[in-house]
Amino acid sequence: MMQLIINDAPTEVNATTVAQLIEEMKVPAESVAVALNQTIIARDAWSSTSLTAGDSLAVFQAIAGG
């Protein structure tokens, strides 16, 4: 396990990629956006984006705008 900061809260996870983290969090991938260390990560890059202990992530509801 490693500790990440997710939405400002220290959290222990088993995930090693953003895609694994979203699955572990049991949130619908199609309805969220993810920022890793203040950089938005494109959904198609989640499976290839590695996580490192101490990373800071913001997982938030994606809202379409007009």
mmCIF file with all atom_site columns, N, CA and C in Angstrom, residues 2-64:
data_model
loop_
_atom_site.group_PDB
_atom_site.id
_atom_site.type_symbol
_atom_site.label_atom_id
_atom_site.label_alt_id
_atom_site.label_comp_id
_atom_site.label_asym_id
_atom_site.label_entity_id
_atom_site.label_seq_id
_atom_site.pdbx_PDB_ins_code
_atom_site.Cartn_x
_atom_site.Cartn_y
_atom_site.Cartn_z
_atom_site.occupancy
_atom_site.B_iso_or_equiv
_atom_site.pdbx_formal_charge
_atom_site.auth_seq_id
_atom_site.auth_comp_id
_atom_site.auth_asym_id
_atom_site.auth_atom_id
_atom_site.pdbx_PDB_model_num
ATOM 1   N N  . MET A 1 2  ? 0.306   2.306  -0.529  1.00 0.00 ? 2  MET A N  1
ATOM 2   C CA . MET A 1 2  ? 1.007   3.590  -0.467  1.00 0.00 ? 2  MET A CA 1
ATOM 3   C C  . MET A 1 2  ? 0.023   4.670  -0.092  1.00 0.00 ? 2  MET A C  1
ATOM 4   N N  . GLN A 1 3  ? 0.559   5.751  0.449   1.00 0.00 ? 3  GLN A N  1
ATOM 5   C CA . GLN A 1 3  ? -0.299  6.855  0.860   1.00 0.00 ? 3  GLN A CA 1
ATOM 6   C C  . GLN A 1 3  ? -0.290  7.943  -0.199  1.00 0.00 ? 3  GLN A C  1
ATOM 7   N N  . LEU A 1 4  ? -1.502  8.349  -0.587  1.00 0.00 ? 4  LEU A N  1
ATOM 8   C CA . LEU A 1 4  ? -1.710  9.471  -1.492  1.00 0.00 ? 4  LEU A CA 1
ATOM 9   C C  . LEU A 1 4  ? -2.558  10.496 -0.770  1.00 0.00 ? 4  LEU A C  1
ATOM 10  N N  . ILE A 1 5  ? -2.558  11.703 -1.284  1.00 0.00 ? 5  ILE A N  1
ATOM 11  C CA . ILE A 1 5  ? -3.473  12.734 -0.793  1.00 0.00 ? 5  ILE A CA 1
ATOM 12  C C  . ILE A 1 5  ? -4.575  12.847 -1.839  1.00 0.00 ? 5  ILE A C  1
ATOM 13  N N  . ILE A 1 6  ? -5.785  12.396 -1.469  1.00 0.00 ? 6  ILE A N  1
ATOM 14  C CA . ILE A 1 6  ? -6.909  12.413 -2.404  1.00 0.00 ? 6  ILE A CA 1
ATOM 15  C C  . ILE A 1 6  ? -7.949  13.383 -1.873  1.00 0.00 ? 6  ILE A C  1
ATOM 16  N N  . ASN A 1 7  ? -8.218  14.408 -2.668  1.00 0.00 ? 7  ASN A N  1
ATOM 17  C CA . ASN A 1 7  ? -9.163  15.458 -2.264  1.00 0.00 ? 7  ASN A CA 1
ATOM 18  C C  . ASN A 1 7  ? -8.811  15.978 -0.869  1.00 0.00 ? 7  ASN A C  1
ATOM 19  N N  . ASP A 1 8  ? -7.532  16.269 -0.671  1.00 0.00 ? 8  ASP A N  1
ATOM 20  C CA . ASP A 1 8  ? -6.983  16.860 0.551   1.00 0.00 ? 8  ASP A CA 1
ATOM 21  C C  . ASP A 1 8  ? -6.971  15.930 1.759   1.00 0.00 ? 8  ASP A C  1
ATOM 22  N N  . ALA A 1 9  ? -7.226  14.632 1.556   1.00 0.00 ? 9  ALA A N  1
ATOM 23  C CA . ALA A 1 9  ? -7.230  13.687 2.683   1.00 0.00 ? 9  ALA A CA 1
ATOM 24  C C  . ALA A 1 9  ? -6.190  12.592 2.455   1.00 0.00 ? 9  ALA A C  1
ATOM 25  N N  . PRO A 1 10 ? -5.303  12.351 3.435   1.00 0.00 ? 10 PRO A N  1
ATOM 26  C CA . PRO A 1 10 ? -4.353  11.241 3.313   1.00 0.00 ? 10 PRO A CA 1
ATOM 27  C C  . PRO A 1 10 ? -5.134  9.927  3.193   1.00 0.00 ? 10 PRO A C  1
ATOM 28  N N  . THR A 1 11 ? -4.781  9.128  2.182   1.00 0.00 ? 11 THR A N  1
ATOM 29  C CA . THR A 1 11 ? -5.510  7.903  1.886   1.00 0.00 ? 11 THR A CA 1
ATOM 30  C C  . THR A 1 11 ? -4.541  6.795  1.510   1.00 0.00 ? 11 THR A C  1
ATOM 31  N N  . GLU A 1 12 ? -4.699  5.611  2.108   1.00 0.00 ? 12 GLU A N  1
ATOM 32  C CA . GLU A 1 12 ? -3.896  4.443  1.760   1.00 0.00 ? 12 GLU A CA 1
ATOM 33  C C  . GLU A 1 12 ? -4.577  3.709  0.605   1.00 0.00 ? 12 GLU A C  1
ATOM 34  N N  . VAL A 1 13 ? -3.815  3.415  -0.446  1.00 0.00 ? 13 VAL A N  1
ATOM 35  C CA . VAL A 1 13 ? -4.365  2.722  -1.615  1.00 0.00 ? 13 VAL A CA 1
ATOM 36  C C  . VAL A 1 13 ? -3.430  1.616  -2.072  1.00 0.00 ? 13 VAL A C  1
ATOM 37  N N  . ASN A 1 14 ? -3.993  0.675  -2.841  1.00 0.00 ? 14 ASN A N  1
ATOM 38  C CA . ASN A 1 14 ? -3.199  -0.377 -3.479  1.00 0.00 ? 14 ASN A CA 1
ATOM 39  C C  . ASN A 1 14 ? -2.872  -0.021 -4.925  1.00 0.00 ? 14 ASN A C  1
ATOM 40  N N  . ALA A 1 15 ? -3.611  0.901  -5.501  1.00 0.00 ? 15 ALA A N  1
ATOM 41  C CA . ALA A 1 15 ? -3.490  1.265  -6.914  1.00 0.00 ? 15 ALA A CA 1
ATOM 42  C C  . ALA A 1 15 ? -2.099  1.806  -7.239  1.00 0.00 ? 15 ALA A C  1
ATOM 43  N N  . THR A 1 16 ? -1.650  1.494  -8.459  1.00 0.00 ? 16 THR A N  1
ATOM 44  C CA . THR A 1 16 ? -0.369  2.037  -8.931  1.00 0.00 ? 16 THR A CA 1
ATOM 45  C C  . THR A 1 16 ? -0.537  2.940  -10.151 1.00 0.00 ? 16 THR A C  1
ATOM 46  N N  . THR A 1 17 ? -1.767  2.987  -10.706 1.00 0.00 ? 17 THR A N  1
ATOM 47  C CA . THR A 1 17 ? -2.064  3.890  -11.816 1.00 0.00 ? 17 THR A CA 1
ATOM 48  C C  . THR A 1 17 ? -3.356  4.641  -11.495 1.00 0.00 ? 17 THR A C  1
ATOM 49  N N  . VAL A 1 18 ? -3.595  5.709  -12.223 1.00 0.00 ? 18 VAL A N  1
ATOM 50  C CA . VAL A 1 18 ? -4.823  6.482  -12.028 1.00 0.00 ? 18 VAL A CA 1
ATOM 51  C C  . VAL A 1 18 ? -6.041  5.601  -12.316 1.00 0.00 ? 18 VAL A C  1
ATOM 52  N N  . ALA A 1 19 ? -5.997  4.795  -13.377 1.00 0.00 ? 19 ALA A N  1
ATOM 53  C CA . ALA A 1 19 ? -7.127  3.927  -13.715 1.00 0.00 ? 19 ALA A CA 1
ATOM 54  C C  . ALA A 1 19 ? -7.439  2.960  -12.577 1.00 0.00 ? 19 ALA A C  1
ATOM 55  N N  . GLN A 1 20 ? -6.407  2.363  -12.004 1.00 0.00 ? 20 GLN A N  1
ATOM 56  C CA . GLN A 1 20 ? -6.608  1.444  -10.882 1.00 0.00 ? 20 GLN A CA 1
ATOM 57  C C  . GLN A 1 20 ? -7.192  2.174  -9.679  1.00 0.00 ? 20 GLN A C  1
ATOM 58  N N  . LEU A 1 21 ? -6.750  3.390  -9.449  1.00 0.00 ? 21 LEU A N  1
ATOM 59  C CA . LEU A 1 21 ? -7.260  4.169  -8.324  1.00 0.00 ? 21 LEU A CA 1
ATOM 60  C C  . LEU A 1 21 ? -8.757  4.439  -8.471  1.00 0.00 ? 21 LEU A C  1
ATOM 61  N N  . ILE A 1 22 ? -9.177  4.849  -9.658  1.00 0.00 ? 22 ILE A N  1
ATOM 62  C CA . ILE A 1 22 ? -10.595 5.130  -9.886  1.00 0.00 ? 22 ILE A CA 1
ATOM 63  C C  . ILE A 1 22 ? -11.418 3.864  -9.671  1.00 0.00 ? 22 ILE A C  1
ATOM 64  N N  . GLU A 1 23 ? -10.915 2.738  -10.139 1.00 0.00 ? 23 GLU A N  1
ATOM 65  C CA . GLU A 1 23 ? -11.609 1.462  -9.921  1.00 0.00 ? 23 GLU A CA 1
ATOM 66  C C  . GLU A 1 23 ? -11.664 1.128  -8.427  1.00 0.00 ? 23 GLU A C  1
ATOM 67  N N  . GLU A 1 24 ? -10.534 1.312  -7.730  1.00 0.00 ? 24 GLU A N  1
ATOM 68  C CA . GLU A 1 24 ? -10.475 1.033  -6.295  1.00 0.00 ? 24 GLU A CA 1
ATOM 69  C C  . GLU A 1 24 ? -11.432 1.935  -5.501  1.00 0.00 ? 24 GLU A C  1
ATOM 70  N N  . MET A 1 25 ? -11.593 3.165  -5.969  1.00 0.00 ? 25 MET A N  1
ATOM 71  C CA . MET A 1 25 ? -12.496 4.103  -5.286  1.00 0.00 ? 25 MET A CA 1
ATOM 72  C C  . MET A 1 25 ? -13.967 3.800  -5.587  1.00 0.00 ? 25 MET A C  1
ATOM 73  N N  . LYS A 1 26 ? -14.210 2.931  -6.562  1.00 0.00 ? 26 LYS A N  1
ATOM 74  C CA . LYS A 1 26 ? -15.573 2.554  -6.947  1.00 0.00 ? 26 LYS A CA 1
ATOM 75  C C  . LYS A 1 26 ? -16.420 3.758  -7.381  1.00 0.00 ? 26 LYS A C  1
ATOM 76  N N  . VAL A 1 27 ? -15.796 4.616  -8.175  1.00 0.00 ? 27 VAL A N  1
ATOM 77  C CA . VAL A 1 27 ? -16.539 5.730  -8.756  1.00 0.00 ? 27 VAL A CA 1
ATOM 78  C C  . VAL A 1 27 ? -16.646 5.481  -10.261 1.00 0.00 ? 27 VAL A C  1
ATOM 79  N N  . PRO A 1 28 ? -17.752 5.892  -10.885 1.00 0.00 ? 28 PRO A N  1
ATOM 80  C CA . PRO A 1 28 ? -17.898 5.685  -12.332 1.00 0.00 ? 28 PRO A CA 1
ATOM 81  C C  . PRO A 1 28 ? -16.896 6.548  -13.109 1.00 0.00 ? 28 PRO A C  1
ATOM 82  N N  . ALA A 1 29 ? -15.995 5.893  -13.817 1.00 0.00 ? 29 ALA A N  1
ATOM 83  C CA . ALA A 1 29 ? -14.915 6.589  -14.516 1.00 0.00 ? 29 ALA A CA 1
ATOM 84  C C  . ALA A 1 29 ? -15.423 7.632  -15.500 1.00 0.00 ? 29 ALA A C  1
ATOM 85  N N  . GLU A 1 30 ? -16.574 7.356  -16.113 1.00 0.00 ? 30 GLU A N  1
ATOM 86  C CA . GLU A 1 30 ? -17.076 8.285  -17.132 1.00 0.00 ? 30 GLU A CA 1
ATOM 87  C C  . GLU A 1 30 ? -17.640 9.573  -16.550 1.00 0.00 ? 30 GLU A C  1
ATOM 88  N N  . SER A 1 31 ? -17.778 9.631  -15.231 1.00 0.00 ? 31 SER A N  1
ATOM 89  C CA . SER A 1 31 ? -18.373 10.831 -14.640 1.00 0.00 ? 31 SER A CA 1
ATOM 90  C C  . SER A 1 31 ? -17.407 11.654 -13.790 1.00 0.00 ? 31 SER A C  1
ATOM 91  N N  . VAL A 1 32 ? -16.120 11.296 -13.803 1.00 0.00 ? 32 VAL A N  1
ATOM 92  C CA . VAL A 1 32 ? -15.164 12.048 -12.996 1.00 0.00 ? 32 VAL A CA 1
ATOM 93  C C  . VAL A 1 32 ? -13.988 12.535 -13.841 1.00 0.00 ? 32 VAL A C  1
ATOM 94  N N  . ALA A 1 33 ? -13.334 13.538 -13.316 1.00 0.00 ? 33 ALA A N  1
ATOM 95  C CA . ALA A 1 33 ? -12.078 14.034 -13.873 1.00 0.00 ? 33 ALA A CA 1
ATOM 96  C C  . ALA A 1 33 ? -11.035 13.911 -12.770 1.00 0.00 ? 33 ALA A C  1
ATOM 97  N N  . VAL A 1 34 ? -9.771  13.808 -13.172 1.00 0.00 ? 34 VAL A N  1
ATOM 98  C CA . VAL A 1 34 ? -8.693  13.612 -12.201 1.00 0.00 ? 34 VAL A CA 1
ATOM 99  C C  . VAL A 1 34 ? -7.562  14.593 -12.486 1.00 0.00 ? 34 VAL A C  1
ATOM 100 N N  . ALA A 1 35 ? -7.106  15.243 -11.412 1.00 0.00 ? 35 ALA A N  1
ATOM 101 C CA . ALA A 1 35 ? -5.901  16.071 -11.493 1.00 0.00 ? 35 ALA A CA 1
ATOM 102 C C  . ALA A 1 35 ? -4.848  15.413 -10.606 1.00 0.00 ? 35 ALA A C  1
ATOM 103 N N  . LEU A 1 36 ? -3.683  15.198 -11.153 1.00 0.00 ? 36 LEU A N  1
ATOM 104 C CA . LEU A 1 36 ? -2.556  14.614 -10.428 1.00 0.00 ? 36 LEU A CA 1
ATOM 105 C C  . LEU A 1 36 ? -1.512  15.705 -10.246 1.00 0.00 ? 36 LEU A C  1
ATOM 106 N N  . ASN A 1 37 ? -1.248  16.031 -8.990  1.00 0.00 ? 37 ASN A N  1
ATOM 107 C CA . ASN A 1 37 ? -0.285  17.099 -8.686  1.00 0.00 ? 37 ASN A CA 1
ATOM 108 C C  . ASN A 1 37 ? -0.603  18.367 -9.478  1.00 0.00 ? 37 ASN A C  1
ATOM 109 N N  . GLN A 1 38 ? -1.884  18.728 -9.486  1.00 0.00 ? 38 GLN A N  1
ATOM 110 C CA . GLN A 1 38 ? -2.429  19.951 -10.085 1.00 0.00 ? 38 GLN A CA 1
ATOM 111 C C  . GLN A 1 38 ? -2.424  19.967 -11.613 1.00 0.00 ? 38 GLN A C  1
ATOM 112 N N  . THR A 1 39 ? -2.305  18.772 -12.233 1.00 0.00 ? 39 THR A N  1
ATOM 113 C CA . THR A 1 39 ? -2.363  18.669 -13.689 1.00 0.00 ? 39 THR A CA 1
ATOM 114 C C  . THR A 1 39 ? -3.482  17.713 -14.059 1.00 0.00 ? 39 THR A C  1
ATOM 115 N N  . ILE A 1 40 ? -4.436  18.178 -14.879 1.00 0.00 ? 40 ILE A N  1
ATOM 116 C CA . ILE A 1 40 ? -5.534  17.323 -15.323 1.00 0.00 ? 40 ILE A CA 1
ATOM 117 C C  . ILE A 1 40 ? -4.953  16.195 -16.182 1.00 0.00 ? 40 ILE A C  1
ATOM 118 N N  . ILE A 1 41 ? -5.406  14.969 -15.903 1.00 0.00 ? 41 ILE A N  1
ATOM 119 C CA . ILE A 1 41 ? -4.954  13.804 -16.664 1.00 0.00 ? 41 ILE A CA 1
ATOM 120 C C  . ILE A 1 41 ? -6.086  13.365 -17.584 1.00 0.00 ? 41 ILE A C  1
ATOM 121 N N  . ALA A 1 42 ? -5.799  13.285 -18.876 1.00 0.00 ? 42 ALA A N  1
ATOM 122 C CA . ALA A 1 42 ? -6.804  12.844 -19.852 1.00 0.00 ? 42 ALA A CA 1
ATOM 123 C C  . ALA A 1 42 ? -7.208  11.407 -19.536 1.00 0.00 ? 42 ALA A C  1
ATOM 124 N N  . ARG A 1 43 ? -8.495  11.111 -19.667 1.00 0.00 ? 43 ARG A N  1
ATOM 125 C CA . ARG A 1 43 ? -9.008  9.778  -19.339 1.00 0.00 ? 43 ARG A CA 1
ATOM 126 C C  . ARG A 1 43 ? -8.258  8.684  -20.096 1.00 0.00 ? 43 ARG A C  1
ATOM 127 N N  . ASP A 1 44 ? -7.904  8.913  -21.362 1.00 0.00 ? 44 ASP A N  1
ATOM 128 C CA . ASP A 1 44 ? -7.214  7.872  -22.125 1.00 0.00 ? 44 ASP A CA 1
ATOM 129 C C  . ASP A 1 44 ? -5.770  7.660  -21.665 1.00 0.00 ? 44 ASP A C  1
ATOM 130 N N  . ALA A 1 45 ? -5.281  8.498  -20.753 1.00 0.00 ? 45 ALA A N  1
ATOM 131 C CA . ALA A 1 45 ? -3.926  8.321  -20.198 1.00 0.00 ? 45 ALA A CA 1
ATOM 132 C C  . ALA A 1 45 ? -3.950  7.735  -18.786 1.00 0.00 ? 45 ALA A C  1
ATOM 133 N N  . TRP A 1 46 ? -5.136  7.505  -18.223 1.00 0.00 ? 46 TRP A N  1
ATOM 134 C CA . TRP A 1 46 ? -5.224  7.019  -16.848 1.00 0.00 ? 46 TRP A CA 1
ATOM 135 C C  . TRP A 1 46 ? -4.472  5.702  -16.645 1.00 0.00 ? 46 TRP A C  1
ATOM 136 N N  . SER A 1 47 ? -4.601  4.773  -17.589 1.00 0.00 ? 47 SER A N  1
ATOM 137 C CA . SER A 1 47 ? -3.982  3.460  -17.390 1.00 0.00 ? 47 SER A CA 1
ATOM 138 C C  . SER A 1 47 ? -2.456  3.515  -17.498 1.00 0.00 ? 47 SER A C  1
ATOM 139 N N  . SER A 1 48 ? -1.927  4.531  -18.133 1.00 0.00 ? 48 SER A N  1
ATOM 140 C CA . SER A 1 48 ? -0.471  4.640  -18.263 1.00 0.00 ? 48 SER A CA 1
ATOM 141 C C  . SER A 1 48 ? 0.138   5.688  -17.335 1.00 0.00 ? 48 SER A C  1
ATOM 142 N N  . THR A 1 49 ? -0.683  6.303  -16.482 1.00 0.00 ? 49 THR A N  1
ATOM 143 C CA . THR A 1 49 ? -0.185  7.323  -15.561 1.00 0.00 ? 49 THR A CA 1
ATOM 144 C C  . THR A 1 49 ? 0.055   6.693  -14.196 1.00 0.00 ? 49 THR A C  1
ATOM 145 N N  . SER A 1 50 ? 1.330   6.572  -13.847 1.00 0.00 ? 50 SER A N  1
ATOM 146 C CA . SER A 1 50 ? 1.727   5.930  -12.594 1.00 0.00 ? 50 SER A CA 1
ATOM 147 C C  . SER A 1 50 ? 1.561   6.872  -11.412 1.00 0.00 ? 50 SER A C  1
ATOM 148 N N  . LEU A 1 51 ? 1.273   6.272  -10.268 1.00 0.00 ? 51 LEU A N  1
ATOM 149 C CA . LEU A 1 51 ? 1.172   7.008  -9.008  1.00 0.00 ? 51 LEU A CA 1
ATOM 150 C C  . LEU A 1 51 ? 2.403   6.732  -8.157  1.00 0.00 ? 51 LEU A C  1
ATOM 151 N N  . THR A 1 52 ? 2.796   7.724  -7.377  1.00 0.00 ? 52 THR A N  1
ATOM 152 C CA . THR A 1 52 ? 3.945   7.619  -6.479  1.00 0.00 ? 52 THR A CA 1
ATOM 153 C C  . THR A 1 52 ? 3.494   8.052  -5.090  1.00 0.00 ? 52 THR A C  1
ATOM 154 N N  . ALA A 1 53 ? 3.994   7.380  -4.076  1.00 0.00 ? 53 ALA A N  1
ATOM 155 C CA . ALA A 1 53 ? 3.632   7.738  -2.701  1.00 0.00 ? 53 ALA A CA 1
ATOM 156 C C  . ALA A 1 53 ? 3.789   9.240  -2.505  1.00 0.00 ? 53 ALA A C  1
ATOM 157 N N  . GLY A 1 54 ? 2.793   9.851  -1.890  1.00 0.00 ? 54 GLY A N  1
ATOM 158 C CA . GLY A 1 54 ? 2.815   11.278 -1.631  1.00 0.00 ? 54 GLY A CA 1
ATOM 159 C C  . GLY A 1 54 ? 2.166   12.127 -2.709  1.00 0.00 ? 54 GLY A C  1
ATOM 160 N N  . ASP A 1 55 ? 1.806   11.508 -3.852  1.00 0.00 ? 55 ASP A N  1
ATOM 161 C CA . ASP A 1 55 ? 1.124   12.271 -4.903  1.00 0.00 ? 55 ASP A CA 1
ATOM 162 C C  . ASP A 1 55 ? -0.161  12.876 -4.360  1.00 0.00 ? 55 ASP A C  1
ATOM 163 N N  . SER A 1 56 ? -0.537  14.007 -4.918  1.00 0.00 ? 56 SER A N  1
ATOM 164 C CA . SER A 1 56 ? -1.774  14.681 -4.543  1.00 0.00 ? 56 SER A CA 1
ATOM 165 C C  . SER A 1 56 ? -2.733  14.608 -5.721  1.00 0.00 ? 56 SER A C  1
ATOM 166 N N  . LEU A 1 57 ? -3.922  14.077 -5.466  1.00 0.00 ? 57 LEU A N  1
ATOM 167 C CA . LEU A 1 57 ? -4.922  13.950 -6.519  1.00 0.00 ? 57 LEU A CA 1
ATOM 168 C C  . LEU A 1 57 ? -6.205  14.652 -6.140  1.00 0.00 ? 57 LEU A C  1
ATOM 169 N N  . ALA A 1 58 ? -6.840  15.218 -7.139  1.00 0.00 ? 58 ALA A N  1
ATOM 170 C CA . ALA A 1 58 ? -8.192  15.753 -6.973  1.00 0.00 ? 58 ALA A CA 1
ATOM 171 C C  . ALA A 1 58 ? -9.061  14.928 -7.915  1.00 0.00 ? 58 ALA A C  1
ATOM 172 N N  . VAL A 1 59 ? -10.067 14.275 -7.342  1.00 0.00 ? 59 VAL A N  1
ATOM 173 C CA . VAL A 1 59 ? -11.018 13.495 -8.122  1.00 0.00 ? 59 VAL A CA 1
ATOM 174 C C  . VAL A 1 59 ? -12.346 14.220 -7.977  1.00 0.00 ? 59 VAL A C  1
ATOM 175 N N  . PHE A 1 60 ? -12.890 14.683 -9.099  1.00 0.00 ? 60 PHE A N  1
ATOM 176 C CA . PHE A 1 60 ? -14.085 15.508 -9.008  1.00 0.00 ? 60 PHE A CA 1
ATOM 177 C C  . PHE A 1 60 ? -15.068 15.199 -10.118 1.00 0.00 ? 60 PHE A C  1
ATOM 178 N N  . GLN A 1 61 ? -16.313 15.515 -9.876  1.00 0.00 ? 61 GLN A N  1
ATOM 179 C CA . GLN A 1 61 ? -17.391 15.301 -10.839 1.00 0.00 ? 61 GLN A CA 1
ATOM 180 C C  . GLN A 1 61 ? -17.141 16.153 -12.072 1.00 0.00 ? 61 GLN A C  1
ATOM 181 N N  . ALA A 1 62 ? -17.092 15.496 -13.217 1.00 0.00 ? 62 ALA A N  1
ATOM 182 C CA . ALA A 1 62 ? -16.925 16.219 -14.482 1.00 0.00 ? 62 ALA A CA 1
ATOM 183 C C  . ALA A 1 62 ? -18.278 16.800 -14.883 1.00 0.00 ? 62 ALA A C  1
ATOM 184 N N  . ILE A 1 63 ? -18.294 18.078 -15.212 1.00 0.00 ? 63 ILE A N  1
ATOM 185 C CA . ILE A 1 63 ? -19.532 18.768 -15.579 1.00 0.00 ? 63 ILE A CA 1
ATOM 186 C C  . ILE A 1 63 ? -19.350 19.397 -16.953 1.00 0.00 ? 63 ILE A C  1
ATOM 187 N N  . ALA A 1 64 ? -20.223 19.037 -17.863 1.00 0.00 ? 64 ALA A N  1
ATOM 188 C CA . ALA A 1 64 ? -20.174 19.625 -19.208 1.00 0.00 ? 64 ALA A CA 1
ATOM 189 C C  . ALA A 1 64 ? -20.717 21.044 -19.153 1.00 0.00 ? 64 ALA A C  1
#
